[in-house]
Amino acid sequence: MTYPEKHEPVAETRTPRLALLAFFTLAFWREWFTRPRGGWEALRLATPVILSSSCFALMNFADRIYMTWYDQRGMSAAFQAGCLLWGLLTLPIGISSFTNTFVSQYNGSGKKYRIGLVVWQGVFFGLAVGLLYLAATPFVERLFIAMGAAPDMARMERNYWFFFSLGASACIAHEPLTSYFCGQRDMKTVMWIGIASVVMNVVLDPIFIFGINGYCRWGIEGAAIASALSLWFKFFLYLVVAFRRDRVWRCGLRERFHVHWGEMSRLVRYGTMSGLQVLADNGCFTLFVLLIGWFGEDASAAAGIAFNLNALAFMPMVGLGIATTSMVGNDVGAGRFDLASRSTATAFALGATITGFFTLSFLIAPNFFLDIYALRNPEEFERIRSLAVTSLRFIALYLLFDAANVVFSSALRGAGDAKFIMRVTLSVASVSLSVIFGGALFFDRGVNWCWTFLTVYIILNASIFAARFLQGGWKSQALVHSRRAPQVGD
């Protein structure tokens, strides 16, 4: 890591009036961008991951547009099955992606020789657990029928689940390989591999959905097959590049290809806390989507379109969150809590800027986005347009808080404060879901009731995580301690 020769204090002794006036000066912004963990450094690290995550959002965006053009009922089935699968994948993904915290703190503390070992534990875990999703296929159709889906819809949802779950192992196992690069602040490799996998998916999608000259016209199953193939392509590409890079970085990736139960148990223990937070967070959205299905196919399709557009704003936040975890982890590993605080503040400023643009866009011009979905079936789409506009307004209401939720929880995760994140999210999620389901199922509340308390859930989470970070309890949660004090030029 590189530290400046002069470590200026993060907090400045200015009166509120002088601080407000300084905000409008060129000197303030020059200093904000050029200081350690300032705007330029955060952008340099976050932009490649944001681009990679945004490409993934565009991939899902393209998937659902293709499916809407092919068959609107098929799009609804793919959305329902895809949300359930992604919701259930979040726990193992959360466990395997917690590798980023270990890699970042090992890198910051000067213990790079331990990085390869923890990365392999995450890969082995992902490859094994992913097989469970394939084995669960026979139960999926019954589940959707029990939740009120028509038999033909449940059959499409089962087929989508089966073919997509062929890539479940790759989906989980590539996360530790991503962490291998992110934890050592090599975000450009993550970007290029992410873009390559998205390009493959976008190329395969129309071929497998619509077919060529009558061949490979597989519809909803084709969309799932294209996604699974892209996930395996991404995994093997990461593996090849990581092996080549380790010749220079010397993190033990080649020498430590074996199961280490001690390191595996640490990863699973802390990763489960982080994974439960991600599971509860995504579980809220998944159960919300499944509940919306009770209000009819139009409401379900409108919610699917709204969340698809929401992903355009949220996926950059995912990339910013990964960068925040890496920056904070490196700084905590090196014992630089002042820089960790500054990294988080800078990330939130960038996140607020991105989400602010989408908030205004969804409020001012929702039909600009919705008209894309109406290109092939305009008359059929008009049935759900008003529902989709209302859904986008709720999303615009919570987007800024969603950015705060991602940035501050990612900062706490980078510091190793996984237990606090888990407790808060499980508590808030259980209360919010009880209110949403209780109102909808027992008191005949409508779709707006569900959207309202989903928004409340996000606002509460964001507020608690921000308060925790500002209070500073995360500073005592480091998982790895530096073996020496950072020196000038490290």
CSV table of C-alpha atoms in Angstrom, one decimal:
chain,number,residue,atom,x,y,z
A,1,MET,CA,0.0,0.0,0.0
A,2,THR,CA,1.1,3.6,-0.6
A,3,TYR,CA,0.8,6.1,2.1
A,4,PRO,CA,1.5,9.8,1.8
A,5,GLU,CA,4.5,11.4,3.3
A,6,LYS,CA,2.3,13.7,5.4
A,7,HIS,CA,-0.8,12.2,7.0
A,8,GLU,CA,-3.0,15.2,7.4
A,9,PRO,CA,-5.9,14.8,9.9
A,10,VAL,CA,-9.2,13.8,8.4
A,11,ALA,CA,-11.3,16.0,10.6
A,12,GLU,CA,-10.7,19.8,10.3
A,13,THR,CA,-11.4,22.4,12.9
A,14,ARG,CA,-13.8,24.7,11.1
A,15,THR,CA,-16.9,26.4,12.2
A,16,PRO,CA,-20.1,25.2,10.4
A,17,ARG,CA,-20.3,28.6,8.6
A,18,LEU,CA,-16.7,28.4,7.3
A,19,ALA,CA,-17.2,24.8,6.3
A,20,LEU,CA,-20.3,25.7,4.3
A,21,LEU,CA,-18.5,28.5,2.5
A,22,ALA,CA,-15.4,26.3,1.8
A,23,PHE,CA,-17.8,23.9,0.1
A,24,PHE,CA,-18.2,26.3,-2.8
A,25,THR,CA,-14.5,27.0,-3.4
A,26,LEU,CA,-12.2,25.5,-6.0
A,27,ALA,CA,-9.6,24.8,-3.3
A,28,PHE,CA,-12.0,22.6,-1.4
A,29,TRP,CA,-12.8,20.4,-4.4
A,30,ARG,CA,-9.2,20.2,-5.5
A,31,GLU,CA,-8.3,19.0,-2.0
A,32,TRP,CA,-11.3,16.6,-1.8
A,33,PHE,CA,-10.3,15.0,-5.1
A,34,THR,CA,-6.5,14.7,-4.6
A,35,ARG,CA,-6.2,13.8,-0.9
A,36,PRO,CA,-5.6,10.1,0.1
A,37,ARG,CA,-8.9,8.2,-0.2
A,38,GLY,CA,-10.4,11.3,-1.9
A,39,GLY,CA,-12.5,11.5,-5.0
A,40,TRP,CA,-9.9,10.5,-7.6
A,41,GLU,CA,-8.6,7.5,-5.7
A,42,ALA,CA,-12.1,6.3,-4.9
A,43,LEU,CA,-13.1,6.7,-8.5
A,44,ARG,CA,-10.0,4.9,-9.8
A,45,LEU,CA,-10.8,1.9,-7.6
A,46,ALA,CA,-14.6,2.0,-7.8
A,47,THR,CA,-15.2,2.8,-11.5
A,48,PRO,CA,-14.0,-0.5,-12.9
A,49,VAL,CA,-16.2,-2.5,-10.5
A,50,ILE,CA,-19.1,-0.1,-11.1
A,51,LEU,CA,-18.7,-0.7,-14.8
A,52,SER,CA,-18.6,-4.4,-14.3
A,53,SER,CA,-21.6,-4.4,-12.1
A,54,SER,CA,-23.5,-2.1,-14.4
A,55,CYS,CA,-22.8,-4.4,-17.3
A,56,PHE,CA,-24.3,-7.2,-15.2
A,57,ALA,CA,-27.4,-5.0,-14.7
A,58,LEU,CA,-27.5,-4.4,-18.5
A,59,MET,CA,-27.3,-8.1,-19.0
A,60,ASN,CA,-30.4,-8.7,-16.9
A,61,PHE,CA,-32.0,-5.7,-18.5
A,62,ALA,CA,-31.4,-7.2,-21.9
A,63,ASP,CA,-32.6,-10.7,-20.8
A,64,ARG,CA,-36.0,-9.4,-19.7
A,65,ILE,CA,-36.5,-7.2,-22.7
A,66,TYR,CA,-35.8,-10.2,-24.9
A,67,MET,CA,-38.2,-12.3,-22.9
A,68,THR,CA,-40.9,-9.5,-23.0
A,69,TRP,CA,-40.6,-9.5,-26.7
A,70,TYR,CA,-40.7,-13.2,-26.9
A,71,ASP,CA,-43.5,-13.9,-24.4
A,72,GLN,CA,-44.7,-11.6,-21.6
A,73,ARG,CA,-45.9,-14.6,-19.5
A,74,GLY,CA,-42.5,-16.1,-20.0
A,75,MET,CA,-40.8,-13.0,-18.8
A,76,SER,CA,-43.0,-13.1,-15.7
A,77,ALA,CA,-42.1,-16.7,-15.1
A,78,ALA,CA,-38.4,-16.1,-15.6
A,79,PHE,CA,-38.5,-13.1,-13.2
A,80,GLN,CA,-40.3,-15.1,-10.5
A,81,ALA,CA,-38.0,-18.1,-10.7
A,82,GLY,CA,-34.9,-16.0,-11.1
A,83,CYS,CA,-35.7,-13.9,-8.1
A,84,LEU,CA,-36.3,-17.0,-6.0
A,85,LEU,CA,-33.0,-18.6,-7.2
A,86,TRP,CA,-31.0,-15.4,-6.6
A,87,GLY,CA,-32.7,-14.9,-3.2
A,88,LEU,CA,-31.6,-18.4,-2.2
A,89,LEU,CA,-28.1,-18.0,-3.7
A,90,THR,CA,-27.4,-14.9,-1.6
A,91,LEU,CA,-26.4,-16.8,1.6
A,92,PRO,CA,-23.6,-18.9,-0.1
A,93,ILE,CA,-22.6,-15.9,-2.2
A,94,GLY,CA,-22.4,-13.8,0.9
A,95,ILE,CA,-20.2,-16.4,2.5
A,96,SER,CA,-17.8,-16.8,-0.4
A,97,SER,CA,-17.6,-13.1,-1.2
A,98,PHE,CA,-16.6,-12.4,2.4
A,99,THR,CA,-13.2,-13.6,1.1
A,100,ASN,CA,-12.8,-10.0,0.1
A,101,THR,CA,-12.6,-8.9,3.7
A,102,PHE,CA,-9.9,-11.4,4.5
A,103,VAL,CA,-7.9,-10.7,1.3
A,104,SER,CA,-8.1,-6.9,1.9
A,105,GLN,CA,-7.0,-7.1,5.5
A,106,TYR,CA,-4.2,-9.7,4.8
A,107,ASN,CA,-3.0,-7.3,2.0
A,108,GLY,CA,-3.1,-4.3,4.2
A,109,SER,CA,-1.3,-6.0,7.1
A,110,GLY,CA,1.5,-7.3,4.9
A,111,LYS,CA,0.4,-11.0,5.1
A,112,LYS,CA,0.0,-11.7,1.5
A,113,TYR,CA,1.2,-15.3,1.8
A,114,ARG,CA,-2.2,-16.2,3.4
A,115,ILE,CA,-4.3,-14.8,0.5
A,116,GLY,CA,-4.1,-17.9,-1.8
A,117,LEU,CA,-5.2,-20.2,1.0
A,118,VAL,CA,-8.4,-18.3,1.9
A,119,VAL,CA,-9.3,-17.8,-1.8
A,120,TRP,CA,-9.2,-21.6,-2.4
A,121,GLN,CA,-11.4,-22.3,0.6
A,122,GLY,CA,-14.0,-20.0,-0.9
A,123,VAL,CA,-13.8,-21.7,-4.3
A,124,PHE,CA,-14.1,-25.2,-2.9
A,125,PHE,CA,-17.1,-24.0,-0.8
A,126,GLY,CA,-18.8,-22.5,-3.8
A,127,LEU,CA,-18.3,-25.5,-6.1
A,128,ALA,CA,-19.8,-27.9,-3.5
A,129,VAL,CA,-22.8,-25.8,-2.4
A,130,GLY,CA,-23.9,-24.9,-5.9
A,131,LEU,CA,-24.9,-28.6,-6.6
A,132,LEU,CA,-27.6,-28.3,-4.0
A,133,TYR,CA,-29.6,-25.9,-6.2
A,134,LEU,CA,-29.6,-28.3,-9.1
A,135,ALA,CA,-30.8,-31.1,-6.7
A,136,ALA,CA,-33.7,-28.9,-5.6
A,137,THR,CA,-35.3,-28.7,-9.0
A,138,PRO,CA,-38.0,-31.3,-8.4
A,139,PHE,CA,-39.4,-29.2,-5.5
A,140,VAL,CA,-39.6,-25.9,-7.4
A,141,GLU,CA,-42.7,-26.6,-9.4
A,142,ARG,CA,-44.7,-27.7,-6.3
A,143,LEU,CA,-43.6,-24.6,-4.5
A,144,PHE,CA,-44.8,-22.2,-7.2
A,145,ILE,CA,-48.1,-24.1,-7.5
A,146,ALA,CA,-48.5,-23.8,-3.7
A,147,MET,CA,-48.0,-20.1,-4.0
A,148,GLY,CA,-50.9,-19.8,-6.5
A,149,ALA,CA,-49.1,-20.1,-9.9
A,150,ALA,CA,-51.0,-21.7,-12.8
A,151,PRO,CA,-49.7,-25.2,-13.7
A,152,ASP,CA,-48.2,-24.0,-17.0
A,153,MET,CA,-46.5,-21.0,-15.3
A,154,ALA,CA,-45.1,-23.3,-12.6
A,155,ARG,CA,-43.7,-25.6,-15.3
A,156,MET,CA,-41.9,-22.7,-17.1
A,157,GLU,CA,-40.6,-21.5,-13.7
A,158,ARG,CA,-39.2,-25.0,-13.0
A,159,ASN,CA,-37.5,-25.2,-16.4
A,160,TYR,CA,-35.9,-21.8,-15.9
A,161,TRP,CA,-34.7,-22.8,-12.5
A,162,PHE,CA,-33.2,-26.1,-13.7
A,163,PHE,CA,-31.1,-24.6,-16.6
A,164,PHE,CA,-30.0,-21.6,-14.6
A,165,SER,CA,-29.0,-23.7,-11.6
A,166,LEU,CA,-26.5,-25.5,-13.9
A,167,GLY,CA,-24.4,-22.4,-13.4
A,168,ALA,CA,-25.0,-22.1,-9.6
A,169,SER,CA,-21.6,-23.5,-8.7
A,170,ALA,CA,-19.8,-21.1,-11.0
A,171,CYS,CA,-21.9,-18.2,-9.6
A,172,ILE,CA,-20.8,-18.9,-6.0
A,173,ALA,CA,-17.2,-20.0,-6.7
A,174,HIS,CA,-16.2,-17.1,-8.9
A,175,GLU,CA,-16.7,-14.6,-5.9
A,176,PRO,CA,-13.5,-15.6,-4.1
A,177,LEU,CA,-11.6,-15.2,-7.3
A,178,THR,CA,-13.1,-11.7,-7.7
A,179,SER,CA,-12.0,-11.0,-4.1
A,180,TYR,CA,-8.4,-12.1,-5.0
A,181,PHE,CA,-8.2,-9.1,-7.3
A,182,CYS,CA,-10.5,-6.6,-5.5
A,183,GLY,CA,-8.8,-7.2,-2.1
A,184,GLN,CA,-5.5,-6.2,-3.7
A,185,ARG,CA,-7.0,-3.2,-5.4
A,186,ASP,CA,-6.8,-4.6,-9.0
A,187,MET,CA,-10.3,-3.5,-10.1
A,188,LYS,CA,-9.5,-3.3,-13.8
A,189,THR,CA,-9.1,-7.1,-14.1
A,190,VAL,CA,-12.5,-7.5,-12.5
A,191,MET,CA,-14.0,-5.0,-15.0
A,192,TRP,CA,-12.6,-6.6,-18.1
A,193,ILE,CA,-13.7,-10.1,-17.0
A,194,GLY,CA,-17.1,-8.9,-16.1
A,195,ILE,CA,-17.5,-7.2,-19.4
A,196,ALA,CA,-16.4,-10.3,-21.3
A,197,SER,CA,-18.9,-12.5,-19.5
A,198,VAL,CA,-21.7,-10.0,-20.2
A,199,VAL,CA,-20.8,-9.8,-23.9
A,200,MET,CA,-21.0,-13.6,-24.1
A,201,ASN,CA,-24.4,-13.6,-22.4
A,202,VAL,CA,-25.8,-10.8,-24.7
A,203,VAL,CA,-24.6,-12.7,-27.8
A,204,LEU,CA,-26.1,-16.0,-26.6
A,205,ASP,CA,-29.4,-14.6,-25.4
A,206,PRO,CA,-31.1,-13.9,-28.8
A,207,ILE,CA,-29.6,-17.0,-30.3
A,208,PHE,CA,-31.0,-19.3,-27.6
A,209,ILE,CA,-34.3,-17.4,-27.1
A,210,PHE,CA,-35.4,-16.7,-30.7
A,211,GLY,CA,-33.2,-19.3,-32.5
A,212,ILE,CA,-31.5,-19.1,-35.9
A,213,ASN,CA,-33.4,-20.5,-38.9
A,214,GLY,CA,-35.6,-22.5,-36.6
A,215,TYR,CA,-32.7,-24.0,-34.5
A,216,CYS,CA,-32.1,-23.3,-30.8
A,217,ARG,CA,-35.5,-21.6,-30.4
A,218,TRP,CA,-35.7,-22.4,-26.7
A,219,GLY,CA,-37.5,-19.3,-25.3
A,220,ILE,CA,-37.4,-19.1,-21.5
A,221,GLU,CA,-35.1,-22.1,-21.2
A,222,GLY,CA,-32.7,-20.5,-23.7
A,223,ALA,CA,-32.3,-17.4,-21.5
A,224,ALA,CA,-31.4,-19.6,-18.6
A,225,ILE,CA,-28.9,-21.6,-20.6
A,226,ALA,CA,-27.2,-18.5,-21.9
A,227,SER,CA,-26.8,-17.2,-18.3
A,228,ALA,CA,-25.4,-20.5,-17.0
A,229,LEU,CA,-22.8,-20.7,-19.8
A,230,SER,CA,-21.8,-17.1,-19.2
A,231,LEU,CA,-21.2,-17.8,-15.5
A,232,TRP,CA,-19.0,-20.8,-16.2
A,233,PHE,CA,-17.1,-18.7,-18.8
A,234,LYS,CA,-16.5,-16.0,-16.1
A,235,PHE,CA,-15.3,-18.6,-13.6
A,236,PHE,CA,-12.7,-20.2,-15.8
A,237,LEU,CA,-11.5,-16.8,-17.2
A,238,TYR,CA,-10.9,-15.6,-13.6
A,239,LEU,CA,-9.0,-18.8,-12.8
A,240,VAL,CA,-6.7,-18.5,-15.8
A,241,VAL,CA,-5.9,-14.8,-15.1
A,242,ALA,CA,-5.4,-15.4,-11.4
A,243,PHE,CA,-2.9,-18.2,-11.9
A,244,ARG,CA,-0.9,-16.0,-14.3
A,245,ARG,CA,-1.1,-13.0,-12.0
A,246,ASP,CA,0.1,-15.0,-9.0
A,247,ARG,CA,3.5,-15.5,-10.6
A,248,VAL,CA,4.1,-11.8,-9.8
A,249,TRP,CA,2.0,-11.3,-6.7
A,250,ARG,CA,3.2,-14.5,-4.9
A,251,CYS,CA,0.1,-15.0,-2.8
A,252,GLY,CA,0.4,-18.8,-2.6
A,253,LEU,CA,-2.4,-19.5,-5.1
A,254,ARG,CA,-0.5,-22.2,-6.8
A,255,GLU,CA,1.1,-23.7,-3.7
A,256,ARG,CA,-2.0,-23.8,-1.4
A,257,PHE,CA,-4.5,-25.7,-3.6
A,258,HIS,CA,-5.9,-27.8,-0.8
A,259,VAL,CA,-8.7,-27.7,1.8
A,260,HIS,CA,-7.6,-26.1,5.1
A,261,TRP,CA,-10.4,-26.7,7.7
A,262,GLY,CA,-9.2,-24.0,10.0
A,263,GLU,CA,-9.3,-21.3,7.4
A,264,MET,CA,-12.5,-22.7,5.9
A,265,SER,CA,-14.2,-22.6,9.3
A,266,ARG,CA,-13.2,-18.9,9.8
A,267,LEU,CA,-14.5,-18.0,6.4
A,268,VAL,CA,-17.8,-19.8,6.9
A,269,ARG,CA,-18.2,-18.5,10.4
A,270,TYR,CA,-17.7,-14.8,9.6
A,271,GLY,CA,-19.1,-15.2,6.0
A,272,THR,CA,-22.3,-16.7,7.4
A,273,MET,CA,-22.9,-13.6,9.4
A,274,SER,CA,-22.4,-11.5,6.4
A,275,GLY,CA,-24.3,-13.9,4.2
A,276,LEU,CA,-27.3,-13.9,6.5
A,277,GLN,CA,-27.4,-10.1,6.2
A,278,VAL,CA,-27.3,-10.4,2.4
A,279,LEU,CA,-29.9,-13.2,2.6
A,280,ALA,CA,-32.3,-11.2,4.7
A,281,ASP,CA,-31.8,-8.2,2.5
A,282,ASN,CA,-32.4,-10.0,-0.8
A,283,GLY,CA,-35.0,-12.3,0.9
A,284,CYS,CA,-37.1,-9.2,1.6
A,285,PHE,CA,-37.1,-8.3,-2.1
A,286,THR,CA,-37.7,-12.0,-3.1
A,287,LEU,CA,-40.6,-12.5,-0.8
A,288,PHE,CA,-41.9,-9.1,-1.8
A,289,VAL,CA,-41.8,-10.1,-5.5
A,290,LEU,CA,-43.5,-13.5,-4.7
A,291,LEU,CA,-46.2,-11.7,-2.7
A,292,ILE,CA,-46.9,-9.3,-5.5
A,293,GLY,CA,-47.8,-12.4,-7.6
A,294,TRP,CA,-50.9,-12.7,-5.4
A,295,PHE,CA,-52.2,-9.5,-6.8
A,296,GLY,CA,-52.2,-10.9,-10.4
A,297,GLU,CA,-49.9,-11.3,-13.4
A,298,ASP,CA,-50.1,-7.5,-14.3
A,299,ALA,CA,-48.9,-6.5,-10.9
A,300,SER,CA,-46.1,-9.1,-11.0
A,301,ALA,CA,-45.0,-8.0,-14.5
A,302,ALA,CA,-45.1,-4.3,-13.5
A,303,ALA,CA,-42.9,-5.1,-10.4
A,304,GLY,CA,-40.5,-7.1,-12.6
A,305,ILE,CA,-40.1,-4.2,-15.0
A,306,ALA,CA,-39.6,-1.7,-12.1
A,307,PHE,CA,-37.0,-3.8,-10.4
A,308,ASN,CA,-35.3,-4.4,-13.7
A,309,LEU,CA,-34.9,-0.6,-14.0
A,310,ASN,CA,-34.0,-0.3,-10.4
A,311,ALA,CA,-31.1,-2.6,-11.1
A,312,LEU,CA,-29.6,0.0,-13.5
A,313,ALA,CA,-29.3,2.3,-10.5
A,314,PHE,CA,-28.5,-0.4,-7.9
A,315,MET,CA,-25.8,-2.4,-9.7
A,316,PRO,CA,-23.3,0.6,-9.7
A,317,MET,CA,-23.9,0.6,-5.9
A,318,VAL,CA,-22.9,-3.0,-5.7
A,319,GLY,CA,-19.6,-2.1,-7.4
A,320,LEU,CA,-19.1,0.9,-5.2
A,321,GLY,CA,-19.8,-1.4,-2.2
A,322,ILE,CA,-17.1,-3.9,-3.3
A,323,ALA,CA,-14.6,-1.1,-3.7
A,324,THR,CA,-15.6,0.3,-0.2
A,325,THR,CA,-15.1,-3.1,1.4
A,326,SER,CA,-11.6,-3.3,-0.3
A,327,MET,CA,-10.5,0.2,0.7
A,328,VAL,CA,-11.7,-0.1,4.3
A,329,GLY,CA,-10.3,-3.6,4.6
A,330,ASN,CA,-6.9,-2.5,3.4
A,331,ASP,CA,-6.9,0.5,5.8
A,332,VAL,CA,-8.1,-1.5,8.8
A,333,GLY,CA,-5.5,-4.2,8.2
A,334,ALA,CA,-2.9,-1.4,8.2
A,335,GLY,CA,-4.3,0.2,11.3
A,336,ARG,CA,-5.3,3.4,9.5
A,337,PHE,CA,-8.9,4.0,10.8
A,338,ASP,CA,-8.8,7.7,9.7
A,339,LEU,CA,-8.3,6.7,6.1
A,340,ALA,CA,-11.0,4.0,6.4
A,341,SER,CA,-13.5,6.7,7.6
A,342,ARG,CA,-12.5,8.9,4.7
A,343,SER,CA,-12.9,6.1,2.2
A,344,THR,CA,-16.5,5.6,3.4
A,345,ALA,CA,-17.4,9.2,3.3
A,346,THR,CA,-16.0,9.5,-0.2
A,347,ALA,CA,-17.9,6.4,-1.4
A,348,PHE,CA,-21.2,7.7,0.0
A,349,ALA,CA,-20.7,11.0,-1.8
A,350,LEU,CA,-20.2,9.2,-5.1
A,351,GLY,CA,-23.2,6.9,-4.4
A,352,ALA,CA,-25.5,9.8,-3.6
A,353,THR,CA,-24.5,11.4,-6.9
A,354,ILE,CA,-25.3,8.3,-9.0
A,355,THR,CA,-28.6,7.5,-7.3
A,356,GLY,CA,-29.6,11.2,-7.4
A,357,PHE,CA,-29.5,11.1,-11.2
A,358,PHE,CA,-31.7,8.0,-11.3
A,359,THR,CA,-34.1,9.4,-8.7
A,360,LEU,CA,-34.8,12.5,-10.8
A,361,SER,CA,-35.0,10.5,-14.0
A,362,PHE,CA,-37.6,8.0,-12.5
A,363,LEU,CA,-39.7,10.9,-11.1
A,364,ILE,CA,-39.5,13.2,-14.1
A,365,ALA,CA,-39.6,10.9,-17.1
A,366,PRO,CA,-40.7,7.3,-16.1
A,367,ASN,CA,-42.2,6.7,-19.5
A,368,PHE,CA,-38.9,7.3,-21.2
A,369,PHE,CA,-37.7,4.0,-19.6
A,370,LEU,CA,-41.0,2.2,-19.8
A,371,ASP,CA,-41.5,2.8,-23.6
A,372,ILE,CA,-38.6,0.4,-24.3
A,373,TYR,CA,-40.7,-2.5,-22.9
A,374,ALA,CA,-43.7,-1.5,-25.1
A,375,LEU,CA,-41.9,-1.7,-28.4
A,376,ARG,CA,-43.1,-5.1,-29.5
A,377,ASN,CA,-46.5,-5.3,-27.7
A,378,PRO,CA,-47.7,-1.8,-27.1
A,379,GLU,CA,-51.4,-2.6,-26.6
A,380,GLU,CA,-50.6,-5.4,-24.2
A,381,PHE,CA,-48.1,-3.2,-22.3
A,382,GLU,CA,-50.6,-0.4,-21.6
A,383,ARG,CA,-52.4,-2.6,-19.1
A,384,ILE,CA,-49.5,-2.5,-16.8
A,385,ARG,CA,-48.0,1.0,-17.5
A,386,SER,CA,-49.7,2.8,-14.6
A,387,LEU,CA,-48.7,0.1,-12.2
A,388,ALA,CA,-45.1,0.3,-13.4
A,389,VAL,CA,-45.1,4.1,-13.1
A,390,THR,CA,-46.3,3.9,-9.5
A,391,SER,CA,-43.6,1.3,-8.7
A,392,LEU,CA,-40.9,3.5,-10.1
A,393,ARG,CA,-42.0,6.4,-7.9
A,394,PHE,CA,-41.5,4.2,-4.8
A,395,ILE,CA,-38.1,3.2,-6.1
A,396,ALA,CA,-37.1,6.8,-6.6
A,397,LEU,CA,-38.2,7.5,-2.9
A,398,TYR,CA,-35.7,4.9,-1.5
A,399,LEU,CA,-32.8,5.0,-3.9
A,400,LEU,CA,-30.7,7.5,-1.9
A,401,PHE,CA,-31.2,5.4,1.3
A,402,ASP,CA,-30.3,2.3,-0.7
A,403,ALA,CA,-27.0,3.9,-1.6
A,404,ALA,CA,-26.3,4.6,2.1
A,405,ASN,CA,-27.3,1.1,3.0
A,406,VAL,CA,-24.8,-0.4,0.6
A,407,VAL,CA,-21.9,1.9,1.4
A,408,PHE,CA,-22.1,1.8,5.2
A,409,SER,CA,-22.8,-1.9,5.4
A,410,SER,CA,-19.9,-2.5,3.0
A,411,ALA,CA,-17.6,-0.4,5.1
A,412,LEU,CA,-18.7,-2.3,8.3
A,413,ARG,CA,-18.1,-5.6,6.4
A,414,GLY,CA,-14.6,-4.5,5.3
A,415,ALA,CA,-13.8,-3.7,9.0
A,416,GLY,CA,-15.0,-7.2,10.0
A,417,ASP,CA,-18.1,-6.0,11.9
A,418,ALA,CA,-20.2,-8.8,10.4
A,419,LYS,CA,-22.1,-9.7,13.6
A,420,PHE,CA,-23.6,-6.3,13.9
A,421,ILE,CA,-24.7,-6.2,10.3
A,422,MET,CA,-26.4,-9.6,10.7
A,423,ARG,CA,-28.3,-8.7,13.8
A,424,VAL,CA,-29.6,-5.4,12.5
A,425,THR,CA,-30.7,-6.8,9.1
A,426,LEU,CA,-32.4,-9.9,10.5
A,427,SER,CA,-34.3,-7.8,13.1
A,428,VAL,CA,-35.4,-5.1,10.7
A,429,ALA,CA,-36.3,-7.6,8.0
A,430,SER,CA,-38.4,-9.8,10.2
A,431,VAL,CA,-40.5,-6.8,11.4
A,432,SER,CA,-40.8,-5.3,8.0
A,433,LEU,CA,-41.9,-8.6,6.3
A,434,SER,CA,-44.4,-9.3,9.1
A,435,VAL,CA,-46.0,-5.9,8.5
A,436,ILE,CA,-46.0,-6.4,4.7
A,437,PHE,CA,-47.4,-9.9,4.7
A,438,GLY,CA,-49.8,-9.3,7.6
A,439,GLY,CA,-51.3,-6.3,6.0
A,440,ALA,CA,-51.6,-7.9,2.5
A,441,LEU,CA,-52.9,-11.4,3.6
A,442,PHE,CA,-55.0,-10.6,6.6
A,443,PHE,CA,-56.2,-7.0,6.2
A,444,ASP,CA,-56.6,-6.8,2.4
A,445,ARG,CA,-54.0,-4.2,1.9
A,446,GLY,CA,-52.9,-3.6,-1.7
A,447,VAL,CA,-49.8,-3.3,-3.7
A,448,ASN,CA,-49.0,0.2,-2.4
A,449,TRP,CA,-49.0,-1.1,1.2
A,450,CYS,CA,-46.2,-3.6,0.2
A,451,TRP,CA,-44.2,-0.9,-1.6
A,452,THR,CA,-44.5,1.5,1.4
A,453,PHE,CA,-43.1,-0.9,4.0
A,454,LEU,CA,-40.4,-2.1,1.6
A,455,THR,CA,-39.3,1.5,1.5
A,456,VAL,CA,-39.4,1.8,5.3
A,457,TYR,CA,-37.2,-1.3,5.6
A,458,ILE,CA,-34.5,0.2,3.4
A,459,ILE,CA,-34.6,3.6,5.3
A,460,LEU,CA,-34.3,1.9,8.7
A,461,ASN,CA,-31.4,-0.3,7.6
A,462,ALA,CA,-29.5,2.6,6.1
A,463,SER,CA,-30.0,4.8,9.2
A,464,ILE,CA,-28.8,2.2,11.6
A,465,PHE,CA,-25.7,1.3,9.6
A,466,ALA,CA,-24.8,5.0,9.2
A,467,ALA,CA,-25.2,5.5,12.9
A,468,ARG,CA,-23.0,2.5,13.7
A,469,PHE,CA,-20.2,3.7,11.5
A,470,LEU,CA,-20.3,7.2,12.8
A,471,GLN,CA,-20.2,5.9,16.4
A,472,GLY,CA,-17.0,4.0,15.6
A,473,GLY,CA,-17.7,0.6,17.2
A,474,TRP,CA,-16.3,-1.1,14.0
A,475,LYS,CA,-12.8,-0.1,14.9
A,476,SER,CA,-12.4,-2.9,17.4
A,477,GLN,CA,-13.6,-5.7,15.0
A,478,ALA,CA,-10.5,-6.3,12.7
A,479,LEU,CA,-10.0,-9.9,11.8
A,480,VAL,CA,-6.3,-9.5,10.9
A,481,HIS,CA,-3.8,-7.3,12.7
A,482,SER,CA,-0.9,-5.6,11.1
A,483,ARG,CA,2.5,-7.2,12.0
A,484,ARG,CA,4.1,-3.8,11.8
A,485,ALA,CA,3.2,-0.1,11.7
A,486,PRO,CA,2.8,1.3,8.2
A,487,GLN,CA,5.9,3.2,7.0
A,488,VAL,CA,6.3,6.0,4.5
A,489,GLY,CA,6.5,4.5,1.1
A,490,ASP,CA,4.8,1.1,2.0
